[in-house]
CSV table of C-alpha atoms in Angstrom, one decimal:
chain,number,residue,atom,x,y,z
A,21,UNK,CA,30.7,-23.4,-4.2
A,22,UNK,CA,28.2,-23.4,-1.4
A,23,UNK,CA,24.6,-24.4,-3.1
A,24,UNK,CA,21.9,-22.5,-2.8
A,25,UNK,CA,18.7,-24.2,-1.5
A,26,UNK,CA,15.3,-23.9,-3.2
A,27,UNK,CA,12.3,-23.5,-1.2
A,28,UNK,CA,9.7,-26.7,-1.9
A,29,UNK,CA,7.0,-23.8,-3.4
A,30,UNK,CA,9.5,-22.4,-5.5
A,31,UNK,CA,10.3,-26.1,-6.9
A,32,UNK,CA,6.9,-26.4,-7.8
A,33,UNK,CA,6.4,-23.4,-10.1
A,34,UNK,CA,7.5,-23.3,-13.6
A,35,UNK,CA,9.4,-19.9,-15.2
A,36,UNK,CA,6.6,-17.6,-17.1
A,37,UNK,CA,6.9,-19.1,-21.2
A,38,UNK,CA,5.8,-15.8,-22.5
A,39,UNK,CA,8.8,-13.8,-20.8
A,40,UNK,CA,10.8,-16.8,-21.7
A,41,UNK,CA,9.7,-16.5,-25.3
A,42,UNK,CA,9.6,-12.5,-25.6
A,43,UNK,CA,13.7,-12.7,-24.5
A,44,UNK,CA,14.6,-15.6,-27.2
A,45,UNK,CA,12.9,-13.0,-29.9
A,46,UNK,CA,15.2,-10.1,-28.1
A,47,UNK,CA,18.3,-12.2,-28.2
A,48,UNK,CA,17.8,-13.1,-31.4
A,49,UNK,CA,17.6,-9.8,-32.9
A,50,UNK,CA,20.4,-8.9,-31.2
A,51,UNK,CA,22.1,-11.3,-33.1
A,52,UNK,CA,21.0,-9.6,-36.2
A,53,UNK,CA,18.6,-12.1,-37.0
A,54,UNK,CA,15.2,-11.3,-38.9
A,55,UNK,CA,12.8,-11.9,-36.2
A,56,UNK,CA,9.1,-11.0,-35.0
A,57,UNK,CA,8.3,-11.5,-31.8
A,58,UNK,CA,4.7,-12.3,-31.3
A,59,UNK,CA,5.0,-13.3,-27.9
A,60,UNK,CA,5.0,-10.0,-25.6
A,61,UNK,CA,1.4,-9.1,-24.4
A,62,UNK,CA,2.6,-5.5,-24.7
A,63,UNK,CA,0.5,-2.8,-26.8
A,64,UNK,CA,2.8,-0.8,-29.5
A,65,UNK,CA,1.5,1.9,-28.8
A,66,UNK,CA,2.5,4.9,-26.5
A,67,UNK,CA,1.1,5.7,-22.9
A,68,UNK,CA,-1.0,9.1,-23.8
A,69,UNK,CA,0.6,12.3,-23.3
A,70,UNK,CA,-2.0,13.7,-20.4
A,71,UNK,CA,-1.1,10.2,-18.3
A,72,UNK,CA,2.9,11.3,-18.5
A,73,UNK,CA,2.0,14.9,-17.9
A,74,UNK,CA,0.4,13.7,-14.5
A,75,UNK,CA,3.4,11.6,-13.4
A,76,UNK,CA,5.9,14.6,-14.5
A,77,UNK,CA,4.0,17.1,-12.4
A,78,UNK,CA,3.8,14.6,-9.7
A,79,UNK,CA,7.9,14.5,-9.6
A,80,UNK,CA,7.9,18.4,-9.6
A,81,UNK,CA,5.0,18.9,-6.9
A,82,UNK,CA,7.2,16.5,-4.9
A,83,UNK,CA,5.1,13.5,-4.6
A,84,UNK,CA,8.1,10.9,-4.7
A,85,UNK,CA,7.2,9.7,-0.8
A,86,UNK,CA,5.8,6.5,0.6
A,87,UNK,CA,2.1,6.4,0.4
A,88,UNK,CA,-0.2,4.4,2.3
A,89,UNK,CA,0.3,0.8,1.7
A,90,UNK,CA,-2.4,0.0,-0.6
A,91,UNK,CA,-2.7,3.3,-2.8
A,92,UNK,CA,-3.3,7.1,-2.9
A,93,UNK,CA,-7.0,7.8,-1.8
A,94,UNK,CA,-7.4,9.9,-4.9
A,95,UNK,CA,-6.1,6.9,-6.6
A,96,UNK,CA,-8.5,4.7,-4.7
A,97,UNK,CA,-11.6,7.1,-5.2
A,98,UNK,CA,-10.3,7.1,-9.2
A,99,UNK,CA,-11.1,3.6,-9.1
A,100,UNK,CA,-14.7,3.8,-7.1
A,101,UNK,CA,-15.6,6.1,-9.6
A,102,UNK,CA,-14.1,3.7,-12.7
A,103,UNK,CA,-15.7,0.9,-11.5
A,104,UNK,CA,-19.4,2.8,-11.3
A,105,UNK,CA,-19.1,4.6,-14.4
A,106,UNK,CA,-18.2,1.8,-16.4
A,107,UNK,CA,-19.4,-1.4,-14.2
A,108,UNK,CA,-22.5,0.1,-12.4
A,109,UNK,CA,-20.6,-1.4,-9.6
A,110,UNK,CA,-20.7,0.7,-6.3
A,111,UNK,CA,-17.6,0.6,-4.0
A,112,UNK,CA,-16.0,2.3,-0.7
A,113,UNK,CA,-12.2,3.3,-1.5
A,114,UNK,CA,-12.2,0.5,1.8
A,115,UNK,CA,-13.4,-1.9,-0.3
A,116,UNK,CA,-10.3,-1.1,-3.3
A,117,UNK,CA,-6.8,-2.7,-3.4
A,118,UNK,CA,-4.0,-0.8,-5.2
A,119,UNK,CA,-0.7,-3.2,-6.3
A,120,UNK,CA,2.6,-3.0,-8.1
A,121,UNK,CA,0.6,-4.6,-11.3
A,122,UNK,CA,-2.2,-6.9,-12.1
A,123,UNK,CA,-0.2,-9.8,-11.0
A,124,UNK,CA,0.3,-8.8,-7.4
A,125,UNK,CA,-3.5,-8.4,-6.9
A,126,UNK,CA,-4.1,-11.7,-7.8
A,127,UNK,CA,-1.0,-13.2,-5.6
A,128,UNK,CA,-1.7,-11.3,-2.6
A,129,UNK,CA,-5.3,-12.3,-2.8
A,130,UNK,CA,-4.2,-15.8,-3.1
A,131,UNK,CA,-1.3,-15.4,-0.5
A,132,UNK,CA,-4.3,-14.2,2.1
A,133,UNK,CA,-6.8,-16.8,1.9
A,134,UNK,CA,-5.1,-19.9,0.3
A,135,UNK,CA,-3.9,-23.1,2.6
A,136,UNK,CA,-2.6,-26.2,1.7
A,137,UNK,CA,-5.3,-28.8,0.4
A,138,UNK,CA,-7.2,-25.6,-1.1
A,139,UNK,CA,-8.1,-25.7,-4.8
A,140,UNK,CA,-8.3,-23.0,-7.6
A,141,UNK,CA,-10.3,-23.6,-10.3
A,142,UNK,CA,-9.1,-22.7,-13.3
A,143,UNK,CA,-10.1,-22.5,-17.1
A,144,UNK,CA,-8.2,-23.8,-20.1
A,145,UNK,CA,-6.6,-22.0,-22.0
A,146,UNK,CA,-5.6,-19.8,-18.9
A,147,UNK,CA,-3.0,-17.5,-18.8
A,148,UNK,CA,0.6,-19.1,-17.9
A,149,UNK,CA,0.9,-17.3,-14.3
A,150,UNK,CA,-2.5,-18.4,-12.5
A,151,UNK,CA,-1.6,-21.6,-11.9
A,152,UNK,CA,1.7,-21.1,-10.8
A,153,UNK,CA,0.7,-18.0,-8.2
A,154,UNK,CA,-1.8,-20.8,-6.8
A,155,UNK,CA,0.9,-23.3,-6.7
A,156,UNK,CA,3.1,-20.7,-4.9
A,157,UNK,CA,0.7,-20.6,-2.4
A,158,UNK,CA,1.1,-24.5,-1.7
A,159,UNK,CA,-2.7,-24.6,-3.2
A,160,UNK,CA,-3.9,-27.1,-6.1
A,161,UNK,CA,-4.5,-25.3,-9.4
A,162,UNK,CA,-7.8,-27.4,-10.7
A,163,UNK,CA,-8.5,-27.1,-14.4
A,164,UNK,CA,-11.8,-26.8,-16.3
A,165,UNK,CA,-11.6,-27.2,-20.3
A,166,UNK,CA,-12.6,-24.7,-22.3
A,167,UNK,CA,-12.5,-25.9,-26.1
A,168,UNK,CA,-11.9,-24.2,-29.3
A,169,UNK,CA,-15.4,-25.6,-30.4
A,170,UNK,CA,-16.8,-24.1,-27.4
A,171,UNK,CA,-15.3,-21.0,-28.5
A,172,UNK,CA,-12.5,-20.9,-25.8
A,173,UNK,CA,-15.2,-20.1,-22.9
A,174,UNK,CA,-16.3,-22.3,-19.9
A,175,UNK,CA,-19.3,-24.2,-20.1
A,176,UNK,CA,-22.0,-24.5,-16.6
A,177,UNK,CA,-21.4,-28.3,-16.7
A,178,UNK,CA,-17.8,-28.2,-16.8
A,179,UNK,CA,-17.5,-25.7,-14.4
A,180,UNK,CA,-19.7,-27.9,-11.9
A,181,UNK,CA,-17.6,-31.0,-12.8
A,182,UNK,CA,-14.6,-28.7,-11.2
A,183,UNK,CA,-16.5,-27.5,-7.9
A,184,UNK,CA,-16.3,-29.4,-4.9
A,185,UNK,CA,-15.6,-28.4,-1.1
A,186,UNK,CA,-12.1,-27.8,-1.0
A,187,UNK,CA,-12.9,-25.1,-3.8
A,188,UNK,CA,-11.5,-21.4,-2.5
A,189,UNK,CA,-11.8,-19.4,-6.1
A,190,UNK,CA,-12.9,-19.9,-9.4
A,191,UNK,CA,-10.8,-17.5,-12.1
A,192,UNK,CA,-12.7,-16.4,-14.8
A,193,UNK,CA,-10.9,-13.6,-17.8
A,194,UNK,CA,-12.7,-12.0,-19.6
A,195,UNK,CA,-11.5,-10.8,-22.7
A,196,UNK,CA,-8.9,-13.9,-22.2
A,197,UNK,CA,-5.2,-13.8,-22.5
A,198,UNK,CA,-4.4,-16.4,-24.2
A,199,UNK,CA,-7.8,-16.6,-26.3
A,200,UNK,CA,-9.4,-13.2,-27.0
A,201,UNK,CA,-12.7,-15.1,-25.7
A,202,UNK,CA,-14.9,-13.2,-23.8
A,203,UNK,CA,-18.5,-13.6,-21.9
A,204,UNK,CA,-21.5,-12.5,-22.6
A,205,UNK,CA,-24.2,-11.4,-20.6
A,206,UNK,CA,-25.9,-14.5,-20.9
A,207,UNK,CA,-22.1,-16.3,-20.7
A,208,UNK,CA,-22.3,-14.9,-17.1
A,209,UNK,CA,-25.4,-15.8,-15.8
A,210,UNK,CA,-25.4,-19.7,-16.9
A,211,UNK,CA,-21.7,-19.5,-14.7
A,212,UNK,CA,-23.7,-17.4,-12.0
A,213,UNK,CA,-26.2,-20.4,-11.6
A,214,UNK,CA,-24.0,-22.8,-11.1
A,215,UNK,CA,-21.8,-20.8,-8.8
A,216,UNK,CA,-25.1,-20.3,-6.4
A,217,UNK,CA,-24.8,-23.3,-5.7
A,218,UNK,CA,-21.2,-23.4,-4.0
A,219,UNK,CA,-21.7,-20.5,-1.5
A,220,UNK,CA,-18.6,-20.3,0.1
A,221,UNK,CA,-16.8,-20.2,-3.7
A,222,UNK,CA,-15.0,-17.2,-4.2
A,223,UNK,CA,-14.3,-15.6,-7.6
A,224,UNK,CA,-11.6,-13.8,-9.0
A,225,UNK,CA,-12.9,-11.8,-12.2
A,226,UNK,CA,-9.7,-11.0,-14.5
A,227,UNK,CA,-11.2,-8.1,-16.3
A,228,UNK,CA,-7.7,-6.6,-17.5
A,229,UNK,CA,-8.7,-6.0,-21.3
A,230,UNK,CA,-11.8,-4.9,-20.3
A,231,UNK,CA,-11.6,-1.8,-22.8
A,232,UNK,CA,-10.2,-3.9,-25.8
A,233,UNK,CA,-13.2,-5.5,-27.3
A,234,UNK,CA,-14.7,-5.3,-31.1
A,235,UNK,CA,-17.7,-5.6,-33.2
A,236,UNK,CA,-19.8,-3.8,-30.8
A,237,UNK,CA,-19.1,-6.9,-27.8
A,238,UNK,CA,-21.0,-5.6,-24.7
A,239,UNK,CA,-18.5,-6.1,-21.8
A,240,UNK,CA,-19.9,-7.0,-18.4
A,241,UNK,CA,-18.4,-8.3,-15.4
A,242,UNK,CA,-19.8,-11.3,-13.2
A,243,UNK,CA,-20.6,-8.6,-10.1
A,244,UNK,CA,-22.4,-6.7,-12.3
A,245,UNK,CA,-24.6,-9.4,-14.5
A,246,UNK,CA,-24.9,-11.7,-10.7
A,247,UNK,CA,-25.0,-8.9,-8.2
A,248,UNK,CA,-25.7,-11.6,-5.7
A,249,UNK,CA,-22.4,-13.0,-6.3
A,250,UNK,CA,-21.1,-9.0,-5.4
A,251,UNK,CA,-20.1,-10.3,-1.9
A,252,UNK,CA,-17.9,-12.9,-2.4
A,253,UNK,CA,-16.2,-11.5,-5.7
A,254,UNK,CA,-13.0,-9.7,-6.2
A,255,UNK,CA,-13.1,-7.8,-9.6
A,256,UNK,CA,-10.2,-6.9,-10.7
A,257,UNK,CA,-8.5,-4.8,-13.6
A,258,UNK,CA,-5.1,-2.4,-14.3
A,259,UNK,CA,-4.1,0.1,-16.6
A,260,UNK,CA,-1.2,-1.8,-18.7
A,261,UNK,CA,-3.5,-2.6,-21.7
A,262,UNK,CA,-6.0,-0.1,-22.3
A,263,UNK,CA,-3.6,3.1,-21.0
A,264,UNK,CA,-0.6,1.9,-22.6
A,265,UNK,CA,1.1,1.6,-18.9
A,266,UNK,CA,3.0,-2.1,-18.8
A,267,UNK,CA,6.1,-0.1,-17.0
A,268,UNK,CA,4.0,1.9,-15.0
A,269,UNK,CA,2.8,-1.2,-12.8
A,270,UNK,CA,-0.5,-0.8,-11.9
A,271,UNK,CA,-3.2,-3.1,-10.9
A,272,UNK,CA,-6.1,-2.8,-8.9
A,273,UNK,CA,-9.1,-4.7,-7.5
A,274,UNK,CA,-12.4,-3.9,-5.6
A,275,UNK,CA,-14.1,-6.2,-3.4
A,276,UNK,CA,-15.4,-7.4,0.3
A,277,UNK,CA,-13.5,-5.4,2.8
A,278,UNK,CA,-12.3,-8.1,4.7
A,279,UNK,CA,-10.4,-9.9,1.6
A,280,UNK,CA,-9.5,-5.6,0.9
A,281,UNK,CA,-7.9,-5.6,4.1
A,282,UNK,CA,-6.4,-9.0,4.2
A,283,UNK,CA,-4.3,-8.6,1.2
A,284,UNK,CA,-3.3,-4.9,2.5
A,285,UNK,CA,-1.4,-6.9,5.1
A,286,UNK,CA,0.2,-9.5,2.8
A,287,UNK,CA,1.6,-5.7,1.0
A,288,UNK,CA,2.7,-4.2,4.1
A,289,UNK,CA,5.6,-7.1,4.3
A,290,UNK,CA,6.5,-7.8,1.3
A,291,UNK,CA,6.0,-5.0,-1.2
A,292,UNK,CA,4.6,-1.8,0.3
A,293,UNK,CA,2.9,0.4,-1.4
A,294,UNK,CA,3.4,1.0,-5.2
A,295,UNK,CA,4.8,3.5,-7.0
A,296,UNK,CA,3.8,7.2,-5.9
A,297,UNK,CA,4.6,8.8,-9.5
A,298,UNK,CA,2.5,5.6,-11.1
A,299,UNK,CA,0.0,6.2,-8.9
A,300,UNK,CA,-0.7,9.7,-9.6
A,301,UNK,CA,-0.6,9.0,-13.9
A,302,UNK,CA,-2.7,6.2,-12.9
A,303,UNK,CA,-5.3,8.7,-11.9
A,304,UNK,CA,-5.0,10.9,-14.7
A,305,UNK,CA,-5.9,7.7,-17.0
A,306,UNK,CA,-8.8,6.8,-15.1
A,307,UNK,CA,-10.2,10.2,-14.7
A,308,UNK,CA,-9.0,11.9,-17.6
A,309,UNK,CA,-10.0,11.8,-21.5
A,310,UNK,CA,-10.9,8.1,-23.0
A,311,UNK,CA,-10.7,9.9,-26.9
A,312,UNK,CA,-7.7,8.1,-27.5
A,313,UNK,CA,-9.4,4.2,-27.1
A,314,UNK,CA,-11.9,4.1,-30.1
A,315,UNK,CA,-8.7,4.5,-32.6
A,316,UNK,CA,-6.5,2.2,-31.2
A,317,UNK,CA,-9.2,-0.3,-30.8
A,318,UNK,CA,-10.3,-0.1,-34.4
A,319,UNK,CA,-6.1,-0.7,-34.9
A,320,UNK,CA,-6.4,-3.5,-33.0
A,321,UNK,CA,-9.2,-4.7,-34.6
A,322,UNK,CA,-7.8,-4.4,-37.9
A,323,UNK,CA,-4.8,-6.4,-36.9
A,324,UNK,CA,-6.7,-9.3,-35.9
A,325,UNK,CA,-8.2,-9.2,-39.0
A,326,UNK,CA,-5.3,-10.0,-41.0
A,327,UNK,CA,-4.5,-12.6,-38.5
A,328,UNK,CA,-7.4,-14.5,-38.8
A,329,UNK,CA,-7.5,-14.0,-42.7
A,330,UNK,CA,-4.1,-15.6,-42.2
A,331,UNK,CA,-5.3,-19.0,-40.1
A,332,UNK,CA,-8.3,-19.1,-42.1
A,333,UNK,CA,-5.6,-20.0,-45.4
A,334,UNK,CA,-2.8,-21.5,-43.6
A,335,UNK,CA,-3.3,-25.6,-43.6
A,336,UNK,CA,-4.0,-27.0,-40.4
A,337,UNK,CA,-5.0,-24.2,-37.8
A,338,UNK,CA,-8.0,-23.4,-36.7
A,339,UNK,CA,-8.9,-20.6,-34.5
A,340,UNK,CA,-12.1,-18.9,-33.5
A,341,UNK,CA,-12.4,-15.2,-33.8
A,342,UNK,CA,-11.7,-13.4,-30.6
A,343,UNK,CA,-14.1,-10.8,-29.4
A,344,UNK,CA,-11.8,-9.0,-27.4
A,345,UNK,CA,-7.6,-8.2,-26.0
A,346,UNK,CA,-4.8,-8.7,-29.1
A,347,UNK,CA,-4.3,-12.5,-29.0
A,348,UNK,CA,-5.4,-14.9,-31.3
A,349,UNK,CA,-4.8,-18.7,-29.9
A,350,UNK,CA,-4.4,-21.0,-32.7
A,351,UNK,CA,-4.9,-24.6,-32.4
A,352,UNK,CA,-2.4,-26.5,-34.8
A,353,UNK,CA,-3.3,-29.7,-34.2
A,354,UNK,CA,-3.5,-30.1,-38.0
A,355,UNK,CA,0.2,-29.4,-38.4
A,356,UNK,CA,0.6,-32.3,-35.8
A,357,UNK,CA,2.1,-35.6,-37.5
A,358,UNK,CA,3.9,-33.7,-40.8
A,359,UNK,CA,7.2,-32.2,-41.5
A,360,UNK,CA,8.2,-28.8,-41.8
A,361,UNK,CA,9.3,-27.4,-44.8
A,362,UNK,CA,13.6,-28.2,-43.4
A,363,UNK,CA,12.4,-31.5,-42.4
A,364,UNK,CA,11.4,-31.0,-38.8
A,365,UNK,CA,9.0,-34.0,-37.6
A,366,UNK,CA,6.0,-31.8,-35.9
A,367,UNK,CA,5.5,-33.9,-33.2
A,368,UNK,CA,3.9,-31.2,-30.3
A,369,UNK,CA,3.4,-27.6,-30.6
A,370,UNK,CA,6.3,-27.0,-29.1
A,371,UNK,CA,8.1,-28.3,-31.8
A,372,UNK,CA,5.7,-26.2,-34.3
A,373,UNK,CA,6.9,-23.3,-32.1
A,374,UNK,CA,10.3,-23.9,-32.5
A,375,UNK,CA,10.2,-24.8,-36.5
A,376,UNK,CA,8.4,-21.6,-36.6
A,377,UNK,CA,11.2,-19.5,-35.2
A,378,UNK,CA,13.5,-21.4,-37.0
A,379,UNK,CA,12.1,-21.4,-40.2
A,380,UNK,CA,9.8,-18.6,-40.3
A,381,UNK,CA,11.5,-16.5,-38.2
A,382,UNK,CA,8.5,-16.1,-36.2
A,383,UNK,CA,8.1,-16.0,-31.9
A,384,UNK,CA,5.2,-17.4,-30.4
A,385,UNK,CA,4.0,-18.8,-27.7
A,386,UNK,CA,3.2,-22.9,-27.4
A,387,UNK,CA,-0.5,-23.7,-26.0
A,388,UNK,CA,1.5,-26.3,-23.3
A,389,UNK,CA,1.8,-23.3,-21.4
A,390,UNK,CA,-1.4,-22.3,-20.9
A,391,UNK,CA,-2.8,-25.9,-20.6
A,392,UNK,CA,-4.0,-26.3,-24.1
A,393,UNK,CA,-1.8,-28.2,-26.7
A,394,UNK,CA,-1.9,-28.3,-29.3
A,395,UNK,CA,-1.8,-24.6,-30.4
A,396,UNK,CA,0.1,-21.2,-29.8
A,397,UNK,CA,-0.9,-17.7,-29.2
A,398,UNK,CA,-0.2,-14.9,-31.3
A,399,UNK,CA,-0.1,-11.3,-29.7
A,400,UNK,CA,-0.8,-8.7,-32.8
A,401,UNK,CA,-0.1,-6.0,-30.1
A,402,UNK,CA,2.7,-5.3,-33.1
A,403,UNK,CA,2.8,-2.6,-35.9
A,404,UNK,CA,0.6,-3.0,-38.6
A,405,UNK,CA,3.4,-3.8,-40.7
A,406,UNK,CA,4.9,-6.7,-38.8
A,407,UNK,CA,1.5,-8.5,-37.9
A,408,UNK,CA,1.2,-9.2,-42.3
A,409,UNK,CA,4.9,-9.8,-42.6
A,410,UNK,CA,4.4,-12.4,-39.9
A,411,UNK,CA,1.1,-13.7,-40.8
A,412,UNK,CA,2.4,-14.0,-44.5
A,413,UNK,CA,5.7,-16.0,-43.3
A,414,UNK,CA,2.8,-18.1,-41.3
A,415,UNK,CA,1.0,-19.2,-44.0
A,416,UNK,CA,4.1,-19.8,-46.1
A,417,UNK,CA,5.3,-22.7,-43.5
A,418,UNK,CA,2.0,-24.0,-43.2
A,419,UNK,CA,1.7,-24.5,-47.0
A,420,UNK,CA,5.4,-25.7,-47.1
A,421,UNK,CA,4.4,-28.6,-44.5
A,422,UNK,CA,4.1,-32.4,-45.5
């Protein structure tokens, strides 16, 4: 059998856990095995009926063609308008990128200004695929800690301890995948000083679950608190979590022209443009009624309640309250040391993760994969009724370990 060779920057990148995680739960209920998956980032909830009227009448009007390589203008003017209504952010439809999902606008922004020797700097906990794009791009993925006592949000003087002059971006997400966390306005600024200072830093702003934030959080973005950092920052956002839309596949991102451009050309040979009929339902959701947010955010909410009610009586874990997105990223670092309920030495959380699943019957994902053991992330983007059968089986192994 002739063996297939692996490129070095495939070697260096490591399969995404949460998919990895996410298809254990499927397989395991297709074994007929009582399990909740808590590891899919992946609302419950159904993409709203005037989104899928768009992309229906956009199959009968014909509009099935290639587009241009970087999205629809109405797509791109959709998005201008998005970004001032909501961001007080002003943008040319020049200045927008449209991909085949959020993680193609981050890659092709990496792909087009990244070189070997270049470093990303990167908060902990981050989410499992930033690293590895940068890595993919023969870069150096730097890490900044971010501690549950700091609430899961960087700090100025660890960000400064990560700068230096090979720097090219700085990642911030905000609400987080893994965490919740989000940043303030004040948040911001302390970051914004400290990034003043390293003027040929660029920033990547992850602002995907921009819409899903509770108790009356204020959401800004970095552009918009620093608008002298407006230049040199690429903000970026999608409609997979707020809209419903995972399997639509639609990202997009606004920034200098030249990066705009740049990444534009990285699309034109490898993906093209994306889908015409997403496209045109990804209009509809940016343009159209917003109604259907305010309930499925107080759903949300509600869920992360019960989850946190849950860590906050479950023996060793700890967790602080996330302001936004539908995780909840538990550390379990008090569960390190004992023995599960079968007898399972808890030694890392990847063995709490898989005495969970074997004894709880209960999918999540370890904190080793987003650079922050011990600890693992719980997605409540479930039904009501699974999040408190699963937080209940939760609390029952932590009690039952010794």
């Amino acid at each position: 059998m002739t063996q297939i060779p692996v490129s070095d920057a495939l070697s260096r990148v490591k399969p995404s856990a949460t998919i990895a995680v996410t298809q254990k739960a499927r397989d395991l209920k297709a074994q007929g095995i009582d399990i909740i998956g808590l590891g899919a980032g992946e609302p419950d909830f159904d993409t709203p009926d005037h989104i899928k009227d768009a992309a229906m009448e956009a199959i009968r009007s014909g509009k099935t063609k290639y587009t241009p390589v970087d999205g629809i203008p109405e797509l791109k003017q959709a998005i201008v308008d998005k970004f001032k209504r909501d961001n007080a952010l002003s943008y040319t439809p020049a200045q927008v990128n449209v991909s085949p999902g959020g993680k193609p606008v981050i890659y092709n922004a990496f792909a087009a200004t990244l070189n070997a020797g270049d470093e990303v700097v990167i908060p902990t906990p981050y989410w499992v695929s930033y690293p590895e794009m940068v890595a993919l791009c023969g870069a150096t993925p730097v890490f900044a800690e971010a501690s549950v006592e700091q609430g899961f949000k960087l700090r100025p003087d660890a960000l400064e301890a990560a700068l230096n002059e090979r720097t090219r971006w700085v990642v911030l997400n905000s609400p987080s995948n893994p965490t919740g966390a989000a940043y303030s306005r004040s948040d911001l600024e302390a970051l914004a000083d400290v990034l003043r200072r390293y003027p040929d830093v660029l920033i990547l702003t992850d602002d995907m679950y921009e819409h899903l934030v509770y108790d009356d959080f204020e959401f800004v973005t970095i552009a918009q608190v620093a608008p002298d950092l407006y230049d040199r920052t690429l903000t970026m956002n999608g409609v997979s979590k707020a809209y419903a839309m995972t399997g639509w596949r639609i990202g997009y991102a606004a920034g200098p022209e030249a990066l705009i451009k740049a990444m534009g050309k990285v699309m034109s040979q490898t993906t093209s443009n994306p889908c015409s009929i997403s496209q045109w339902a990804a209009v509809a959701a940016l343009n159209g009624s917003h109604d259907f947010l305010a309930p499925r955010n107080a759903k949300f909410k509600a869920r992360r309640d019960v989850v946190m009610n849950a860590i906050g009586t479950s023996p060793g874990l700890k967790a602080p309250i996330p302001e936004g997105a539908f995780y909840v990223f538990a550390d379990c670092a008090g569960l390190i040391g004992k023995t599960s309920g079968d007898g399972k030495v808890l030694e890392t959380d990847l063995d709490v993760c898989d005495a969970l699943i074997a004894e709880a019957r209960i999918a999540v994902v370890p904190g080793t994969a987003f650079g922050a053991a011990p600890g693992f992330r719980i997605s409540y983007a479930t039904s009501d009724d699974l999040v408190k059968d699963a937080c209940e089986r939760l609390e029952a192994f932590c009690r039952a370990c010794k």
